[in-house]
Short mmCIF file of C-alpha atoms and ligand atoms in Angstrom, two decimals:
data_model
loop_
_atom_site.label_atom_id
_atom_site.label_comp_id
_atom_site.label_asym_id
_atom_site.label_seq_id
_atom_site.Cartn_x
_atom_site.Cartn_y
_atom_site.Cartn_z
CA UNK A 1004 57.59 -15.19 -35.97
CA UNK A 1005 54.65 -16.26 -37.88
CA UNK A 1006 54.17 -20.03 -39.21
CA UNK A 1007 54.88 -19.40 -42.89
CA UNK A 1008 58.22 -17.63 -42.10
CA UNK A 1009 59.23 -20.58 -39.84
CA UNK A 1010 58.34 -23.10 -42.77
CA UNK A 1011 59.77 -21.05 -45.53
CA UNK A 1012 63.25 -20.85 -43.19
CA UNK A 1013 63.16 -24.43 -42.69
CA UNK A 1014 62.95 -25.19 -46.29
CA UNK A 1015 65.81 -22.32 -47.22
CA UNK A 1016 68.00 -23.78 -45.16
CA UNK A 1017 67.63 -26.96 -46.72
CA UNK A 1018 68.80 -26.00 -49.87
CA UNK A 1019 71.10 -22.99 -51.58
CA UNK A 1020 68.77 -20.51 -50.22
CA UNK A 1021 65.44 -21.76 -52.76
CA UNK A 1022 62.38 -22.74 -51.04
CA UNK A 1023 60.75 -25.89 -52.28
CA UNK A 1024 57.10 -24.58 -52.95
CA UNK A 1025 56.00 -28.62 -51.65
CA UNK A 1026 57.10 -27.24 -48.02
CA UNK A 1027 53.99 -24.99 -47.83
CA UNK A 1028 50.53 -25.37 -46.90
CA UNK A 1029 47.89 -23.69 -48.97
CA UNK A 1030 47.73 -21.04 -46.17
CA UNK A 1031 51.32 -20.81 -46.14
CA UNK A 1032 51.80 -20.35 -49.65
CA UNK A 1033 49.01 -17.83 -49.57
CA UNK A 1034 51.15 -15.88 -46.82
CA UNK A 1035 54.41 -16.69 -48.68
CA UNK A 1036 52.92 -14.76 -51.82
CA UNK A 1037 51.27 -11.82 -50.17
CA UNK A 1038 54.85 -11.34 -48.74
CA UNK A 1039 55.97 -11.20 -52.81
CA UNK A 1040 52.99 -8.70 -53.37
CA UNK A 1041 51.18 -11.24 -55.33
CA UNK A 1042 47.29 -11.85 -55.33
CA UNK A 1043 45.68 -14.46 -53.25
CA UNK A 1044 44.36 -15.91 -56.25
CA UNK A 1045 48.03 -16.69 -57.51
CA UNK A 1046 48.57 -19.18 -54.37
CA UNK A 1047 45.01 -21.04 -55.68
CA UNK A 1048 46.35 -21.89 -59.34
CA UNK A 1049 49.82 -22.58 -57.81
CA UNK A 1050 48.94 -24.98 -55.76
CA UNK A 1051 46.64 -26.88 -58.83
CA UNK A 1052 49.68 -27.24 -60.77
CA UNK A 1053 51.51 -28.50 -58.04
CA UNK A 1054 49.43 -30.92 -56.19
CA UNK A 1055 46.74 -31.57 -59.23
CA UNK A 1056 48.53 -31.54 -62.58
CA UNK A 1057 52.04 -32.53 -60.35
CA UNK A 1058 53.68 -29.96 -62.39
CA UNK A 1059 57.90 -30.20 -62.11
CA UNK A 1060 59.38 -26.77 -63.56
CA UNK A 1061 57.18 -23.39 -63.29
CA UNK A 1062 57.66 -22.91 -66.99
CA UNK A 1063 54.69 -25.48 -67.89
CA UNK A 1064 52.49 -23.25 -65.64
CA UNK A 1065 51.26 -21.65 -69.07
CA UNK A 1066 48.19 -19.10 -66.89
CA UNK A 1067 51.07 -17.61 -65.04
CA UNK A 1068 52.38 -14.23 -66.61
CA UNK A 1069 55.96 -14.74 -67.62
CA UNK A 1070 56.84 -12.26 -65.01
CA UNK A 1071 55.97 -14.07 -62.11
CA UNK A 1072 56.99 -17.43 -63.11
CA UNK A 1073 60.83 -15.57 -63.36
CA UNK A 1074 59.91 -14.77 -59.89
CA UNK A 1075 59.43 -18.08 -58.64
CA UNK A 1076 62.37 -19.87 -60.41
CA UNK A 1077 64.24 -17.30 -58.97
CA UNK A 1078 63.80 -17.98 -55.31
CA UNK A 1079 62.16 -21.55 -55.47
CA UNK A 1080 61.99 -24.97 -56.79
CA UNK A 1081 59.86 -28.08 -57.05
CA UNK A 1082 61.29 -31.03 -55.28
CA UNK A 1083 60.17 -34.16 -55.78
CA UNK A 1084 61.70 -37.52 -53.93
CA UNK A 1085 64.05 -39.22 -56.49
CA UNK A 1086 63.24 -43.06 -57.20
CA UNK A 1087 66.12 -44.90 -56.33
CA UNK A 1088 64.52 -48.42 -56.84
CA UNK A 1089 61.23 -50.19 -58.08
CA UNK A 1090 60.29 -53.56 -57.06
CA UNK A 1091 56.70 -55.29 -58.66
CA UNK A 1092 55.75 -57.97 -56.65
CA UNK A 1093 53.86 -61.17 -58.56
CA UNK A 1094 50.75 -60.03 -56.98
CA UNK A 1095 51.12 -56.62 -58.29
CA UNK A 1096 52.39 -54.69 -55.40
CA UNK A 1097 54.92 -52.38 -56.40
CA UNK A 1098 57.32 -50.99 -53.39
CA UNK A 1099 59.75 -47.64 -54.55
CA UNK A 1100 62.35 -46.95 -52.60
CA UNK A 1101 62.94 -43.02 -52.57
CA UNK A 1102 65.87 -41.20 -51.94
CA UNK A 1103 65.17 -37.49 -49.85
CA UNK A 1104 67.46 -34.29 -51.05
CA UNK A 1105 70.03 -35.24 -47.91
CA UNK A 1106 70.44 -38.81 -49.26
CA UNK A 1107 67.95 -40.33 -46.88
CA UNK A 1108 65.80 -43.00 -48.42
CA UNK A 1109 62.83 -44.16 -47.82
CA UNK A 1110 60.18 -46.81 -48.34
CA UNK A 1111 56.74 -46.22 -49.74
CA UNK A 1112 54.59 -48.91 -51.59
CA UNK A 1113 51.77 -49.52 -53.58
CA UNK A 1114 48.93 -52.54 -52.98
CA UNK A 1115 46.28 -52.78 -56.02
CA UNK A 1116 43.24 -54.20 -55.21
CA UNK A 1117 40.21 -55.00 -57.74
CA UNK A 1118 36.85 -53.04 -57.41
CA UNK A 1119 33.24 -54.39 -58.36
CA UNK A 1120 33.78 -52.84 -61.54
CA UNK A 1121 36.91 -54.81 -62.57
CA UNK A 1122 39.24 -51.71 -62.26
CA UNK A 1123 42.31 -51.83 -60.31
CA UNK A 1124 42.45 -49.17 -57.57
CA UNK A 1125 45.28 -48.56 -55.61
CA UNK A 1126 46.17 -47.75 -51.83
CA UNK A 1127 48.88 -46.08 -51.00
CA UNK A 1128 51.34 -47.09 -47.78
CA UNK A 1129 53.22 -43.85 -47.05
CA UNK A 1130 56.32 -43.41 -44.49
CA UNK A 1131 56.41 -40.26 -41.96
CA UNK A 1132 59.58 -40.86 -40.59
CA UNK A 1133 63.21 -41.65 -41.76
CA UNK A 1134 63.33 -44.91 -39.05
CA UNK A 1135 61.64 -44.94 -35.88
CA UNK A 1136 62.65 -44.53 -32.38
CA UNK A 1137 59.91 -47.38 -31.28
CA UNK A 1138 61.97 -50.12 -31.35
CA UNK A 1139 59.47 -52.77 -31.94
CA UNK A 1140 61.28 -56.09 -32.06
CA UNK A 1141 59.53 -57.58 -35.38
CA UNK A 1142 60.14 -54.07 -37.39
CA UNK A 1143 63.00 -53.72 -39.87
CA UNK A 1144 62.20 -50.10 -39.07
CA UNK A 1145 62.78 -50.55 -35.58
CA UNK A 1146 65.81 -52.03 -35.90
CA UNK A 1147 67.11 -49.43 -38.25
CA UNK A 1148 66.47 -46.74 -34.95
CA UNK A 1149 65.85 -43.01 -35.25
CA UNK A 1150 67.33 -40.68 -37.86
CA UNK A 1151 64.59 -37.85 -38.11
CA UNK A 1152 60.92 -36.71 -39.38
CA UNK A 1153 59.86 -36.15 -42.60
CA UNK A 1154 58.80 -32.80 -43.70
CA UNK A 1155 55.88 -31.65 -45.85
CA UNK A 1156 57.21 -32.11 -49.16
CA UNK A 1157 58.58 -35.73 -48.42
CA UNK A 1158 55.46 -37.38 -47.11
CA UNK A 1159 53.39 -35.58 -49.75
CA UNK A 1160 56.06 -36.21 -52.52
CA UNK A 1161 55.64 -40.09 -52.17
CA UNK A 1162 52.07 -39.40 -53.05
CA UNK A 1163 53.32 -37.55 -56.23
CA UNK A 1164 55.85 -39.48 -57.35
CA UNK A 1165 52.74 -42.74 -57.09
CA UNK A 1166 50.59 -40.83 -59.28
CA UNK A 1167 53.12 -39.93 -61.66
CA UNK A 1168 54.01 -43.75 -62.28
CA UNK A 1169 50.21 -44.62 -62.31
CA UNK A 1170 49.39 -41.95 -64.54
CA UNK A 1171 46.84 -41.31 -62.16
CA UNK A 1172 45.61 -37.88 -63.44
CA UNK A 1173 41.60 -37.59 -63.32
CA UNK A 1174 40.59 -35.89 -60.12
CA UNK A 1175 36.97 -37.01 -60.64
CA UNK A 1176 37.93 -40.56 -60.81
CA UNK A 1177 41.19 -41.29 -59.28
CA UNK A 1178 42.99 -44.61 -59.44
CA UNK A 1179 44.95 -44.15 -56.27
CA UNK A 1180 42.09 -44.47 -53.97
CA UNK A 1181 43.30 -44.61 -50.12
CA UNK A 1182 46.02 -43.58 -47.78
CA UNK A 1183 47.17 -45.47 -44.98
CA UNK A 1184 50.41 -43.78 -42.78
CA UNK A 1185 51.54 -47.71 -42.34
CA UNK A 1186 54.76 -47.17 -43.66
CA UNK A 1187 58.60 -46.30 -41.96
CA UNK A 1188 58.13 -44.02 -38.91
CA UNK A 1189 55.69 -43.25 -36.15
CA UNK A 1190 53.31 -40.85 -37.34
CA UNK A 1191 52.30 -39.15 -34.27
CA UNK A 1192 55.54 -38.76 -33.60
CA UNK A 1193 56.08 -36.52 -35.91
CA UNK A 1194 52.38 -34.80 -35.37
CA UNK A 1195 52.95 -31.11 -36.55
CA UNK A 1196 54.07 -32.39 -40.10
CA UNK A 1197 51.13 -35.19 -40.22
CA UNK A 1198 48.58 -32.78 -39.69
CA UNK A 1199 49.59 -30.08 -42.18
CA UNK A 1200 49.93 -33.17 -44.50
CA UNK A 1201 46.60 -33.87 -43.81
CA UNK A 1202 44.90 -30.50 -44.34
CA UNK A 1203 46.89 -30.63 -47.61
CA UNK A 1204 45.34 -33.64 -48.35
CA UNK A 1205 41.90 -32.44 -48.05
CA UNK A 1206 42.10 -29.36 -49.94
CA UNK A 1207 40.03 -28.58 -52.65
CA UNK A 1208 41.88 -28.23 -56.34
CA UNK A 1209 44.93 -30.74 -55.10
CA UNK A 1210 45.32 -33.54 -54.27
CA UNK A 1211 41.67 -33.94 -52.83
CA UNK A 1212 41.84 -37.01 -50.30
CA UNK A 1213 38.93 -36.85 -47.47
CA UNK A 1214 39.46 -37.91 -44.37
CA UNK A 1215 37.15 -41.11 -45.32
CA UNK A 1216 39.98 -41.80 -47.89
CA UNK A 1217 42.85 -42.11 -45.40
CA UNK A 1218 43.94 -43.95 -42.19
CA UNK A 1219 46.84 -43.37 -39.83
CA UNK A 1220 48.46 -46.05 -38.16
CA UNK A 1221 50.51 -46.07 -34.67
CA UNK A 1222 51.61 -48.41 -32.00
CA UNK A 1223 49.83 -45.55 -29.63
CA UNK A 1224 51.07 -42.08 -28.65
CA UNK A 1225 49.27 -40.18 -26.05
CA UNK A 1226 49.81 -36.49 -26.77
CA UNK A 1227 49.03 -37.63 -30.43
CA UNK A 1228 46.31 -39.41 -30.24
CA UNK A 1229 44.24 -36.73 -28.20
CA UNK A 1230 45.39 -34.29 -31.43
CA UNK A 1231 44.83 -36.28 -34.13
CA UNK A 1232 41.00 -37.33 -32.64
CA UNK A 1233 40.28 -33.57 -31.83
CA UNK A 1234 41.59 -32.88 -36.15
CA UNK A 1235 38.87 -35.82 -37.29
CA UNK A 1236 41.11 -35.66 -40.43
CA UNK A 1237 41.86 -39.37 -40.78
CA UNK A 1238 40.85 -42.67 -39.45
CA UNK A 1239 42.68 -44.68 -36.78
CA UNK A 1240 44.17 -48.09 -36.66
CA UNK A 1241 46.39 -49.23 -33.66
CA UNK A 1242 49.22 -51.42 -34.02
CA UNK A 1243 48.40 -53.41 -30.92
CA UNK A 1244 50.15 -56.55 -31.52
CA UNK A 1245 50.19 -57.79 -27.68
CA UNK A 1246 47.11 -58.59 -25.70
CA UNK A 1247 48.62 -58.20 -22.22
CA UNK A 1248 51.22 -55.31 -21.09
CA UNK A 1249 54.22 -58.01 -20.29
CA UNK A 1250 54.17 -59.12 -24.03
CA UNK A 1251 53.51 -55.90 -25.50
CA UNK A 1252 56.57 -54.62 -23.38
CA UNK A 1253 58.80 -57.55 -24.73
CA UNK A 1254 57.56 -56.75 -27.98
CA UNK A 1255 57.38 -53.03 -28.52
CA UNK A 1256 59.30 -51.68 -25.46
CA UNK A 1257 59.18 -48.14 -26.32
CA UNK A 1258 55.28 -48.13 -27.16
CA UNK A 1259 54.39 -49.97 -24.02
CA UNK A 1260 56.16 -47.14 -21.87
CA UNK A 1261 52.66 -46.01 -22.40
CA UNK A 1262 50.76 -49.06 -20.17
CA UNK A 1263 47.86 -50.40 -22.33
CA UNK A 1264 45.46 -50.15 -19.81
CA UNK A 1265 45.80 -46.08 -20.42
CA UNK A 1266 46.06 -46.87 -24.48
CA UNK A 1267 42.85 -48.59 -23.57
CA UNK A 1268 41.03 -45.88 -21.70
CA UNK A 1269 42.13 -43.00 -24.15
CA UNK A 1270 40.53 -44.93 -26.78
CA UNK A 1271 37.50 -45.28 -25.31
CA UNK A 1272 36.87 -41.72 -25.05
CA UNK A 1273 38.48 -40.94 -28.41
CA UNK A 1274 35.89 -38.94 -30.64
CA UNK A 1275 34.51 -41.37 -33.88
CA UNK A 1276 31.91 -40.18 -36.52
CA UNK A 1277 28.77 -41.97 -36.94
CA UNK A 1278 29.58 -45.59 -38.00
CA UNK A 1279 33.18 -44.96 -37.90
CA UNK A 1280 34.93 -47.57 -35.69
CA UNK A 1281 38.42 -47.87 -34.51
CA UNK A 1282 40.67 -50.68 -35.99
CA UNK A 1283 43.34 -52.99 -34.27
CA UNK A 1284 46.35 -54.38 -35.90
CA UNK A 1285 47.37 -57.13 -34.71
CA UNK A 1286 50.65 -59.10 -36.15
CA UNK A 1287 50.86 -62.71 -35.82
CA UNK A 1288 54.02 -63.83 -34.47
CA UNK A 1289 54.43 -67.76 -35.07
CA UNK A 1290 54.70 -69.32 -31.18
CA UNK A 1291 54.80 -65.66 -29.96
CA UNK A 1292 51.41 -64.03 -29.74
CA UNK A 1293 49.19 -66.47 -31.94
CA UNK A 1294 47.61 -68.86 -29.00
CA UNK A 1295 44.57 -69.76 -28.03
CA UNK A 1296 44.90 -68.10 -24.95
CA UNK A 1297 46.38 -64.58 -26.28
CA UNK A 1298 43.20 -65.15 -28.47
CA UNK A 1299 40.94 -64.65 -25.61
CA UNK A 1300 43.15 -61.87 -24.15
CA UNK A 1301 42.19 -60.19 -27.74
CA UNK A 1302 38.66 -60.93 -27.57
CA UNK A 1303 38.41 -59.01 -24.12
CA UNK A 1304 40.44 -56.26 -25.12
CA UNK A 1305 37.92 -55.21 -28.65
CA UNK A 1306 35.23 -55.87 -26.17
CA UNK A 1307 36.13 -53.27 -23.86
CA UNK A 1308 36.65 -50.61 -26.54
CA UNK A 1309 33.56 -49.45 -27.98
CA UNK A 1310 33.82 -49.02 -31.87
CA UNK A 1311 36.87 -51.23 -32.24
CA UNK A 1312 37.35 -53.64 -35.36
CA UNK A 1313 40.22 -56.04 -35.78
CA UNK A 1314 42.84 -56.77 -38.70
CA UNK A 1315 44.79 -59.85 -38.12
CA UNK A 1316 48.24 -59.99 -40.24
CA UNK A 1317 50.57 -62.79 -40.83
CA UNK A 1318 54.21 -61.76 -39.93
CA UNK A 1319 56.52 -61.42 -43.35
CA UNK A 1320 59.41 -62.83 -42.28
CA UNK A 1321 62.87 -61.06 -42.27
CA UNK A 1322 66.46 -62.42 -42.92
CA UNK A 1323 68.13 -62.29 -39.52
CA UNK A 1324 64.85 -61.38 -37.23
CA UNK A 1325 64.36 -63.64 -34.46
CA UNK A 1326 60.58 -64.67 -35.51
CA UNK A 1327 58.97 -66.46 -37.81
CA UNK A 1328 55.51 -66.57 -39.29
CA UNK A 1329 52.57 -68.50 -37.43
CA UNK A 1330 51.11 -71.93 -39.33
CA UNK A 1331 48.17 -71.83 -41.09
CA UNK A 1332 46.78 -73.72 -38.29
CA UNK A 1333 47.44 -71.68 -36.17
CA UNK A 1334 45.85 -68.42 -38.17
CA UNK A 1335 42.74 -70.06 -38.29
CA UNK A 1336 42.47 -71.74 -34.89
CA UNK A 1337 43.33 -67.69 -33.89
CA UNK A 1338 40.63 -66.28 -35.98
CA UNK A 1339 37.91 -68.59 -34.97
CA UNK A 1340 38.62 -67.68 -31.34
CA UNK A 1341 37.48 -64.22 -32.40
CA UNK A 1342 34.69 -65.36 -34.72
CA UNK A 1343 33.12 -67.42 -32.09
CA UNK A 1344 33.08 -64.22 -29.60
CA UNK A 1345 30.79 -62.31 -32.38
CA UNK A 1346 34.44 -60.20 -33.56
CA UNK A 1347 34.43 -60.11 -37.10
CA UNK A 1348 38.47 -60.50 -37.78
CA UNK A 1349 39.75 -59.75 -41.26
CA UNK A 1350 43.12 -61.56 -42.28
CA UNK A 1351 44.76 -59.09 -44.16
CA UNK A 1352 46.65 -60.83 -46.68
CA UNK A 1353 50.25 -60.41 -46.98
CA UNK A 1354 50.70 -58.50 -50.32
CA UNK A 1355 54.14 -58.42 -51.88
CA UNK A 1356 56.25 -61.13 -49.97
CA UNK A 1357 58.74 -61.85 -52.58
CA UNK A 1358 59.67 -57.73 -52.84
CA UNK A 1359 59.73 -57.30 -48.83
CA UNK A 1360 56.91 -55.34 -48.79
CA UNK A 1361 56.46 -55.05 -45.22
CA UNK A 1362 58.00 -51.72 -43.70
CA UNK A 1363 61.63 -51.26 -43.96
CA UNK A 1364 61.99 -54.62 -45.31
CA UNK A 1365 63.18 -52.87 -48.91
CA UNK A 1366 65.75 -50.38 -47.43
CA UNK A 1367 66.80 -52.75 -45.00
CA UNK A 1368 67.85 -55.12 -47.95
CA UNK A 1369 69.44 -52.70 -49.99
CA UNK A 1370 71.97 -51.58 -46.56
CA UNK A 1371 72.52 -55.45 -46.56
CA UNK A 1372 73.45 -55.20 -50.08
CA UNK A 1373 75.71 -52.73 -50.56
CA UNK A 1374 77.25 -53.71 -47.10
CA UNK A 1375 76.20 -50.90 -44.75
CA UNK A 1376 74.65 -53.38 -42.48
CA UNK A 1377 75.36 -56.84 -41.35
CA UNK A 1378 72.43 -57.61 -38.69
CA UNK A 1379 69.35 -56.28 -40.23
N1 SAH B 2349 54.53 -46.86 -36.54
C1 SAH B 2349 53.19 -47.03 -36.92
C2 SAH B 2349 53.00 -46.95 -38.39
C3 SAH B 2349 53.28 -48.10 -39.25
S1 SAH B 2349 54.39 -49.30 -38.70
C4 SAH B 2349 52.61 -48.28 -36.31
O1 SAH B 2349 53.36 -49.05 -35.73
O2 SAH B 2349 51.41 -48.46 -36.40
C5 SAH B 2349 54.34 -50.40 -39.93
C6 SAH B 2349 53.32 -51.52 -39.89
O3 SAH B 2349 53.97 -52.62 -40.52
C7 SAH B 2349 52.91 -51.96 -38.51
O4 SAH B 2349 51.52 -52.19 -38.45
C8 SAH B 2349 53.68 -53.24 -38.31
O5 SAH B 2349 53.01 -54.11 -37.51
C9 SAH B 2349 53.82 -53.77 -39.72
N2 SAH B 2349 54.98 -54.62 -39.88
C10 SAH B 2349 56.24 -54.36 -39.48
N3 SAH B 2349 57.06 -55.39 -39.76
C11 SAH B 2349 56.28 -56.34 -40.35
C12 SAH B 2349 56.52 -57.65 -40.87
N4 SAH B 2349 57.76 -58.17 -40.88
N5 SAH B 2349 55.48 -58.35 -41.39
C13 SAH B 2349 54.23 -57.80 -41.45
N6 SAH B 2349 53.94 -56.58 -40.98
C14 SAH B 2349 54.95 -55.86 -40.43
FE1 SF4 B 2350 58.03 -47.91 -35.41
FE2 SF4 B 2350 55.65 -48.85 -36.22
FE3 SF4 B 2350 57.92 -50.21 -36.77
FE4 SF4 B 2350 57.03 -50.09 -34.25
S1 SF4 B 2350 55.97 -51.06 -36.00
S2 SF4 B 2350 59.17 -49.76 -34.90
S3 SF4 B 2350 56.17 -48.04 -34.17
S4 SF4 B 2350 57.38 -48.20 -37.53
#
């Protein structure tokens, strides 16, 4: 059975035998149409509408003969993620909470930042999983555990449903600037989706994001890793979090499974483009990770990787979790470590505390609110 078929299945089943058109690739729409008898062209100006003018109903597709357009209303739809909540932090970061066609919801946000020019651009945090089997101790999406990937449609349709609100409809100059897979989920956990999601992303006449535009974050997945490097369709960032394996293991048991000396190694022979570099997460923990001497650990570590950057971020604390965020002491004493080794650390500032901006903070409230949960 060929690709398409297996997509177009997938998405049938999902719903009273219509396929949502956001399921398919541009090849697999292509196939999907030739199958109808229609022109290859056809797939080219459906997928504009869809992806580029975000179109919701086939009747505004006005270039499509009448004829067809019956076609496709007749044996698919257009689903986009409903909004089920919008928070706007103070600083302008504005989290959604979305709710899939099974009820699922989750999490996507939106961080502004200012360019030279005085215009606010926007970058985009997108989730690829409802939950995540990682466990990682300091994650409300940990906590929350595995319920299942996210298909095509859902991790592009958090991208549509941004634009819509920022009336972000100039392709030449658009306001929603960069991607970053940072959200609920592991990523290359869910690999086959990510990377059609990806070529999506880079096709010409849709949503048009280059692989310069977007970054995919994960705590470190071997099988993954060696696919996504060999696709060069994004950038990388690992969530390292833990300069030795006994602290990484206490803190993200199911990602050090995978012993960092091997995350280590894998990365060192992990293909980069000229001047690209590989970046480091690494989540202050107040008392936990944020010592002098875990400092040094750190400094060793981005030493032994060629390319490698570091991003340090200051834990957002969580009702109920059993950390807290370092002192600004602390921070600083941290970063200097790293300055005076010749690392150039960026503290990435903690945008949108007062909405829980960090993942799974916003669904995790909402279950405490309406009583689903008492311990997240
Ligand atoms: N699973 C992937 C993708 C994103 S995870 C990964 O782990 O890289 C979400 C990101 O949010 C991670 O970088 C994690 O460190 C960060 N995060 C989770 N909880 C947080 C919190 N309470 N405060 C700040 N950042 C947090
Ligand atoms: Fe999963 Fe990433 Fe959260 Fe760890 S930090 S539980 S890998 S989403």
């Amino acid at each position: 059975m060929s690709e398409s078929i297996q997509t177009v299945d997938f998405a049938r089943r999902a719903t009273d035998g219509k396929v949502n058109v956001l399921e398919l690739t541009l090849d697999e729409l292509k196939a999907w149409l030739a199958d109808m008898g229609e022109p290859k062209f056809r797939a080219v100006q459906l997928w504009q509408w869809l992806w580029q003018y975000m179109a919701q109903s086939f009747s505004v597709m006005t270039n499509l003969s009448k004829a067809f357009r019956a076609r496709l209303e007749e044996c698919a739809y257009i689903g986009w993620p409903h909004i089920d909540r919008t928070q706007v932090s103070s600083d302008g970061t504005t989290k959604f909470l979305l709710r899939l066609a099974d009820n699922e919801r989750i999490e996507t946000v939106l961080i502004p930042s200012v360019s030279k020019s005085d215009n606010v651009r926007w970058t985009q945090c997108l989730s690829t999983q409802v939950g995540c089997a990682m466990g990682c101790t300091f994650c409300s999406t940990g906590t929350m555990g595995f319920t299942r990937n996210m298909s095509h449609a859902e991790i592009l349709g958090q991208i549509l449903v941004a634009r819509d609100y920022l009336h972000d409809t100039r392709p030449q100059w658009p306001v929603l600037r960069n991607l970053v897979f940072m959200g609920m989920g592991e990523p290359l956990l869910n690999y086959r989706n990510l990377e059609r999601v990806l070529v999506s992303l880079n096709e010409n006449g849709g949503l048009n994001f280059s692989p310069r535009r977007i970054t995919v974050s994960t705590c470190g997945i071997r099988k993954g890793l060696e696919e996504l490097g060999a696709s060069g369709l994004a950038f990388l960032a690992i969530s390292l979090h833990a300069p030795n394996q006994a602290l990484r293991e206490r803190i993200m048991p199911g990602a050090a499974k995978w012993p960092l000396e091997d995350l280590l190694a894998t990365l060192n022979s992990y293909p980069l483009k000229t001047r690209e570099r590989i970046t480091f997460e690494y989540l202050l923990l107040g008392g936990v990770n944020d010592g002098p001497e875990e400092a040094r650990q750190l400094v060793r570590i981005v030493h032994s990787v060629r390319k490698s950057k570091i991003n340090l971020i200051v834990y957002n604390s969580t009702p109920g979790s059993p950390y807290q965020a370092p002192s600004e002491d602390r921070v600083l004493a941290f970063e200097k470590i790293l300055w005076d080794a010749g690392i150039t650390a960026v503290i990435r500032k903690s945008k949108g505390r007062d909405i829980d901006a960090a993942c799974g903070q916003l669904k995790a409230s909402a279950l405490r609110e309406e009583g689903q949960t008492e311990d997240l």
